[in-house]
Amino acid sequence: MRTIRSAWMCGALGLALLAPQNSHAERNSVRIGALSGPTTQILEVVQEVAAENGLPIEIVRFDNLDKLTEALESGNLEADEEPNAPSLEIQVQQHGYKLTQVAYTVTQPMGIYSSKIASLTGLKWGDRIAIAANPIDGPRALILLHNCGLLGLRDGAGLNATVADITENPKNLQIIEIPTVDMQTSLQSVAAVVMPFSSATNLGLYPARDSLVIEDGHSPYAGILAVKDEDKDAPWVSQLIKAYHSEKVK
């Protein structure tokens, strides 16, 4: 079965928006938005490093990705950390946002979890596997299942793969698409769940320890730092990237 090289190999292992405020040039700090959870915890370390190098950062937490990206476009943030490049691309295409990726940040790997089997070899004919019903995590889950040898996908499906692109299914697995918020309950009712990092940690799981398999470091779904097009060459952007890529953050 052909591995999708543009992705990865299988690894073992809202805030209410206000009217736009002053730009960074008129403020004393850079406002950075991120989704609550591991991302903002990492940002707290970035904040320390940046402050040591003369760049004050204000962290703004969001619980809704659409509101996060909208806040950057409207000028209520100077920068934000998007979950991955495909996610930002969808927002830009749908809304005409003038935003650009300036750096990679941290990869939060997707994994396959189960309360019923200890390894993928335990999957039986016709077992149900749950994946997220959204245009980012759904294709990501299918590609992980493909690269683990459980499914075949149509050539060219790539990062837009859907269940309709499944061409091989040796164990006749039933792929169930569910809302991300239902993954906790589905973990008890299906053979396995392909779960984003944040969903797993919200359940108290440790991805490197508790997943049956996990994406490796070659995932194209690394977190990214985004800014408005007009700010991409601003001096504070390079300072911020340097803080993200520091040894302390690593």
PDB file of N, CA and C in Angstrom, residues 127-178:
ATOM      1  N   ASP A 127     -15.119  -3.635  12.477  1.00  0.00           N
ATOM      2  CA  ASP A 127     -15.019  -2.741  13.634  1.00  0.00           C
ATOM      3  C   ASP A 127     -15.250  -1.287  13.225  1.00  0.00           C
ATOM      4  N   ARG A 128     -15.750  -0.494  14.164  1.00  0.00           N
ATOM      5  CA  ARG A 128     -16.004   0.919  13.912  1.00  0.00           C
ATOM      6  C   ARG A 128     -14.842   1.773  14.414  1.00  0.00           C
ATOM      7  N   ILE A 129     -14.436   2.736  13.598  1.00  0.00           N
ATOM      8  CA  ILE A 129     -13.404   3.695  13.972  1.00  0.00           C
ATOM      9  C   ILE A 129     -13.979   5.095  13.789  1.00  0.00           C
ATOM     10  N   ALA A 130     -13.873   5.909  14.823  1.00  0.00           N
ATOM     11  CA  ALA A 130     -14.422   7.268  14.776  1.00  0.00           C
ATOM     12  C   ALA A 130     -13.345   8.268  14.384  1.00  0.00           C
ATOM     13  N   ILE A 131     -13.722   9.196  13.499  1.00  0.00           N
ATOM     14  CA  ILE A 131     -12.846  10.309  13.139  1.00  0.00           C
ATOM     15  C   ILE A 131     -13.656  11.595  13.258  1.00  0.00           C
ATOM     16  N   ALA A 132     -12.964  12.729  13.325  1.00  0.00           N
ATOM     17  CA  ALA A 132     -13.648  14.012  13.476  1.00  0.00           C
ATOM     18  C   ALA A 132     -14.336  14.422  12.183  1.00  0.00           C
ATOM     19  N   ALA A 133     -15.547  14.963  12.312  1.00  0.00           N
ATOM     20  CA  ALA A 133     -16.311  15.405  11.146  1.00  0.00           C
ATOM     21  C   ALA A 133     -16.040  16.866  10.848  1.00  0.00           C
ATOM     22  N   ASN A 134     -14.805  17.175  10.480  1.00  0.00           N
ATOM     23  CA  ASN A 134     -14.482  18.542  10.049  1.00  0.00           C
ATOM     24  C   ASN A 134     -13.415  18.473   8.965  1.00  0.00           C
ATOM     25  N   PRO A 135     -13.269  19.523   8.137  1.00  0.00           N
ATOM     26  CA  PRO A 135     -12.414  19.447   6.941  1.00  0.00           C
ATOM     27  C   PRO A 135     -10.916  19.453   7.214  1.00  0.00           C
ATOM     28  N   ILE A 136     -10.502  19.573   8.458  1.00  0.00           N
ATOM     29  CA  ILE A 136      -9.074  19.507   8.782  1.00  0.00           C
ATOM     30  C   ILE A 136      -8.749  18.172   9.443  1.00  0.00           C
ATOM     31  N   ASP A 137      -9.401  17.874  10.558  1.00  0.00           N
ATOM     32  CA  ASP A 137      -9.076  16.666  11.313  1.00  0.00           C
ATOM     33  C   ASP A 137      -9.568  15.397  10.623  1.00  0.00           C
ATOM     34  N   GLY A 138     -10.636  15.504   9.805  1.00  0.00           N
ATOM     35  CA  GLY A 138     -11.122  14.323   9.092  1.00  0.00           C
ATOM     36  C   GLY A 138     -10.100  13.779   8.108  1.00  0.00           C
ATOM     37  N   PRO A 139      -9.637  14.595   7.144  1.00  0.00           N
ATOM     38  CA  PRO A 139      -8.600  14.124   6.224  1.00  0.00           C
ATOM     39  C   PRO A 139      -7.321  13.703   6.939  1.00  0.00           C
ATOM     40  N   ARG A 140      -6.975  14.433   7.961  1.00  0.00           N
ATOM     41  CA  ARG A 140      -5.763  14.108   8.723  1.00  0.00           C
ATOM     42  C   ARG A 140      -5.866  12.710   9.318  1.00  0.00           C
ATOM     43  N   ALA A 141      -7.049  12.368   9.843  1.00  0.00           N
ATOM     44  CA  ALA A 141      -7.269  11.046  10.426  1.00  0.00           C
ATOM     45  C   ALA A 141      -7.214   9.958   9.361  1.00  0.00           C
ATOM     46  N   LEU A 142      -7.830  10.215   8.215  1.00  0.00           N
ATOM     47  CA  LEU A 142      -7.834   9.219   7.144  1.00  0.00           C
ATOM     48  C   LEU A 142      -6.420   8.935   6.646  1.00  0.00           C
ATOM     49  N   ILE A 143      -5.601   9.973   6.557  1.00  0.00           N
ATOM     50  CA  ILE A 143      -4.225   9.774   6.088  1.00  0.00           C
ATOM     51  C   ILE A 143      -3.422   8.970   7.112  1.00  0.00           C
ATOM     52  N   LEU A 144      -3.666   9.219   8.402  1.00  0.00           N
ATOM     53  CA  LEU A 144      -2.980   8.435   9.421  1.00  0.00           C
ATOM     54  C   LEU A 144      -3.395   6.964   9.328  1.00  0.00           C
ATOM     55  N   LEU A 145      -4.686   6.708   9.150  1.00  0.00           N
ATOM     56  CA  LEU A 145      -5.160   5.329   8.993  1.00  0.00           C
ATOM     57  C   LEU A 145      -4.569   4.688   7.736  1.00  0.00           C
ATOM     58  N   HIS A 146      -4.469   5.474   6.670  1.00  0.00           N
ATOM     59  CA  HIS A 146      -3.850   4.992   5.420  1.00  0.00           C
ATOM     60  C   HIS A 146      -2.398   4.600   5.655  1.00  0.00           C
ATOM     61  N   ASN A 147      -1.668   5.475   6.313  1.00  0.00           N
ATOM     62  CA  ASN A 147      -0.235   5.217   6.497  1.00  0.00           C
ATOM     63  C   ASN A 147       0.048   4.132   7.523  1.00  0.00           C
ATOM     64  N   CYS A 148      -0.976   3.748   8.280  1.00  0.00           N
ATOM     65  CA  CYS A 148      -0.853   2.603   9.186  1.00  0.00           C
ATOM     66  C   CYS A 148      -1.287   1.305   8.509  1.00  0.00           C
ATOM     67  N   GLY A 149      -1.661   1.376   7.225  1.00  0.00           N
ATOM     68  CA  GLY A 149      -2.005   0.183   6.472  1.00  0.00           C
ATOM     69  C   GLY A 149      -3.435  -0.294   6.638  1.00  0.00           C
ATOM     70  N   LEU A 150      -4.294   0.530   7.248  1.00  0.00           N
ATOM     71  CA  LEU A 150      -5.669   0.107   7.490  1.00  0.00           C
ATOM     72  C   LEU A 150      -6.610   0.454   6.344  1.00  0.00           C
ATOM     73  N   LEU A 151      -6.277   1.504   5.586  1.00  0.00           N
ATOM     74  CA  LEU A 151      -7.111   1.945   4.482  1.00  0.00           C
ATOM     75  C   LEU A 151      -6.248   2.284   3.273  1.00  0.00           C
ATOM     76  N   GLY A 152      -6.843   2.206   2.090  1.00  0.00           N
ATOM     77  CA  GLY A 152      -6.217   2.741   0.890  1.00  0.00           C
ATOM     78  C   GLY A 152      -7.003   3.957   0.456  1.00  0.00           C
ATOM     79  N   LEU A 153      -6.319   4.993  -0.003  1.00  0.00           N
ATOM     80  CA  LEU A 153      -6.973   6.227  -0.443  1.00  0.00           C
ATOM     81  C   LEU A 153      -6.685   6.490  -1.916  1.00  0.00           C
ATOM     82  N   ARG A 154      -7.622   7.120  -2.564  1.00  0.00           N
ATOM     83  CA  ARG A 154      -7.478   7.458  -3.974  1.00  0.00           C
ATOM     84  C   ARG A 154      -6.248   8.322  -4.208  1.00  0.00           C
ATOM     85  N   ASP A 155      -5.475   8.014  -5.223  1.00  0.00           N
ATOM     86  CA  ASP A 155      -4.320   8.830  -5.581  1.00  0.00           C
ATOM     87  C   ASP A 155      -4.762  10.269  -5.825  1.00  0.00           C
ATOM     88  N   GLY A 156      -4.059  11.199  -5.222  1.00  0.00           N
ATOM     89  CA  GLY A 156      -4.386  12.604  -5.408  1.00  0.00           C
ATOM     90  C   GLY A 156      -5.314  13.161  -4.350  1.00  0.00           C
ATOM     91  N   ALA A 157      -5.862  12.319  -3.482  1.00  0.00           N
ATOM     92  CA  ALA A 157      -6.775  12.823  -2.445  1.00  0.00           C
ATOM     93  C   ALA A 157      -6.038  13.767  -1.498  1.00  0.00           C
ATOM     94  N   GLY A 158      -4.816  13.380  -1.138  1.00  0.00           N
ATOM     95  CA  GLY A 158      -3.954  14.242  -0.330  1.00  0.00           C
ATOM     96  C   GLY A 158      -4.602  14.760   0.942  1.00  0.00           C
ATOM     97  N   LEU A 159      -4.384  16.055   1.223  1.00  0.00           N
ATOM     98  CA  LEU A 159      -4.852  16.656   2.468  1.00  0.00           C
ATOM     99  C   LEU A 159      -6.336  16.983   2.443  1.00  0.00           C
ATOM    100  N   ASN A 160      -7.009  16.655   1.341  1.00  0.00           N
ATOM    101  CA  ASN A 160      -8.454  16.874   1.244  1.00  0.00           C
ATOM    102  C   ASN A 160      -9.221  15.559   1.224  1.00  0.00           C
ATOM    103  N   ALA A 161      -8.611  14.491   1.659  1.00  0.00           N
ATOM    104  CA  ALA A 161      -9.227  13.169   1.597  1.00  0.00           C
ATOM    105  C   ALA A 161     -10.529  13.123   2.398  1.00  0.00           C
ATOM    106  N   THR A 162     -11.507  12.396   1.862  1.00  0.00           N
ATOM    107  CA  THR A 162     -12.768  12.147   2.551  1.00  0.00           C
ATOM    108  C   THR A 162     -13.037  10.646   2.531  1.00  0.00           C
ATOM    109  N   VAL A 163     -14.077  10.219   3.246  1.00  0.00           N
ATOM    110  CA  VAL A 163     -14.396   8.788   3.260  1.00  0.00           C
ATOM    111  C   VAL A 163     -14.735   8.290   1.852  1.00  0.00           C
ATOM    112  N   ALA A 164     -15.184   9.205   0.987  1.00  0.00           N
ATOM    113  CA  ALA A 164     -15.500   8.813  -0.393  1.00  0.00           C
ATOM    114  C   ALA A 164     -14.239   8.461  -1.179  1.00  0.00           C
ATOM    115  N   ASP A 165     -13.061   8.837  -0.672  1.00  0.00           N
ATOM    116  CA  ASP A 165     -11.796   8.553  -1.352  1.00  0.00           C
ATOM    117  C   ASP A 165     -11.184   7.222  -0.929  1.00  0.00           C
ATOM    118  N   ILE A 166     -11.859   6.486  -0.043  1.00  0.00           N
ATOM    119  CA  ILE A 166     -11.340   5.184   0.393  1.00  0.00           C
ATOM    120  C   ILE A 166     -11.474   4.175  -0.746  1.00  0.00           C
ATOM    121  N   THR A 167     -10.359   3.600  -1.140  1.00  0.00           N
ATOM    122  CA  THR A 167     -10.358   2.627  -2.237  1.00  0.00           C
ATOM    123  C   THR A 167     -10.056   1.210  -1.757  1.00  0.00           C
ATOM    124  N   GLU A 168      -9.451   1.079  -0.597  1.00  0.00           N
ATOM    125  CA  GLU A 168      -9.143  -0.238  -0.019  1.00  0.00           C
ATOM    126  C   GLU A 168      -9.523  -0.222   1.455  1.00  0.00           C
ATOM    127  N   ASN A 169     -10.140  -1.318   1.888  1.00  0.00           N
ATOM    128  CA  ASN A 169     -10.555  -1.434   3.289  1.00  0.00           C
ATOM    129  C   ASN A 169     -10.524  -2.911   3.663  1.00  0.00           C
ATOM    130  N   PRO A 170      -9.321  -3.467   3.832  1.00  0.00           N
ATOM    131  CA  PRO A 170      -9.146  -4.915   4.003  1.00  0.00           C
ATOM    132  C   PRO A 170      -9.976  -5.523   5.130  1.00  0.00           C
ATOM    133  N   LYS A 171     -10.224  -4.761   6.202  1.00  0.00           N
ATOM    134  CA  LYS A 171     -10.992  -5.298   7.336  1.00  0.00           C
ATOM    135  C   LYS A 171     -12.430  -4.795   7.359  1.00  0.00           C
ATOM    136  N   ASN A 172     -12.855  -4.163   6.241  1.00  0.00           N
ATOM    137  CA  ASN A 172     -14.223  -3.637   6.163  1.00  0.00           C
ATOM    138  C   ASN A 172     -14.553  -2.761   7.379  1.00  0.00           C
ATOM    139  N   LEU A 173     -13.604  -1.923   7.761  1.00  0.00           N
ATOM    140  CA  LEU A 173     -13.805  -1.048   8.917  1.00  0.00           C
ATOM    141  C   LEU A 173     -14.881  -0.015   8.611  1.00  0.00           C
ATOM    142  N   GLN A 174     -15.697   0.288   9.583  1.00  0.00           N
ATOM    143  CA  GLN A 174     -16.717   1.321   9.450  1.00  0.00           C
ATOM    144  C   GLN A 174     -16.153   2.633   9.982  1.00  0.00           C
ATOM    145  N   ILE A 175     -15.983   3.611   9.098  1.00  0.00           N
ATOM    146  CA  ILE A 175     -15.444   4.909   9.500  1.00  0.00           C
ATOM    147  C   ILE A 175     -16.610   5.817   9.862  1.00  0.00           C
ATOM    148  N   ILE A 176     -16.682   6.186  11.134  1.00  0.00           N
ATOM    149  CA  ILE A 176     -17.782   6.977  11.662  1.00  0.00           C
ATOM    150  C   ILE A 176     -17.303   8.413  11.868  1.00  0.00           C
ATOM    151  N   GLU A 177     -17.955   9.369  11.222  1.00  0.00           N
ATOM    152  CA  GLU A 177     -17.607  10.779  11.382  1.00  0.00           C
ATOM    153  C   GLU A 177     -18.465  11.401  12.483  1.00  0.00           C
ATOM    154  N   ILE A 178     -17.798  11.973  13.487  1.00  0.00           N
ATOM    155  CA  ILE A 178     -18.515  12.523  14.641  1.00  0.00           C
ATOM    156  C   ILE A 178     -17.966  13.899  14.984  1.00  0.00           C
TER     157      ILE A 178
END
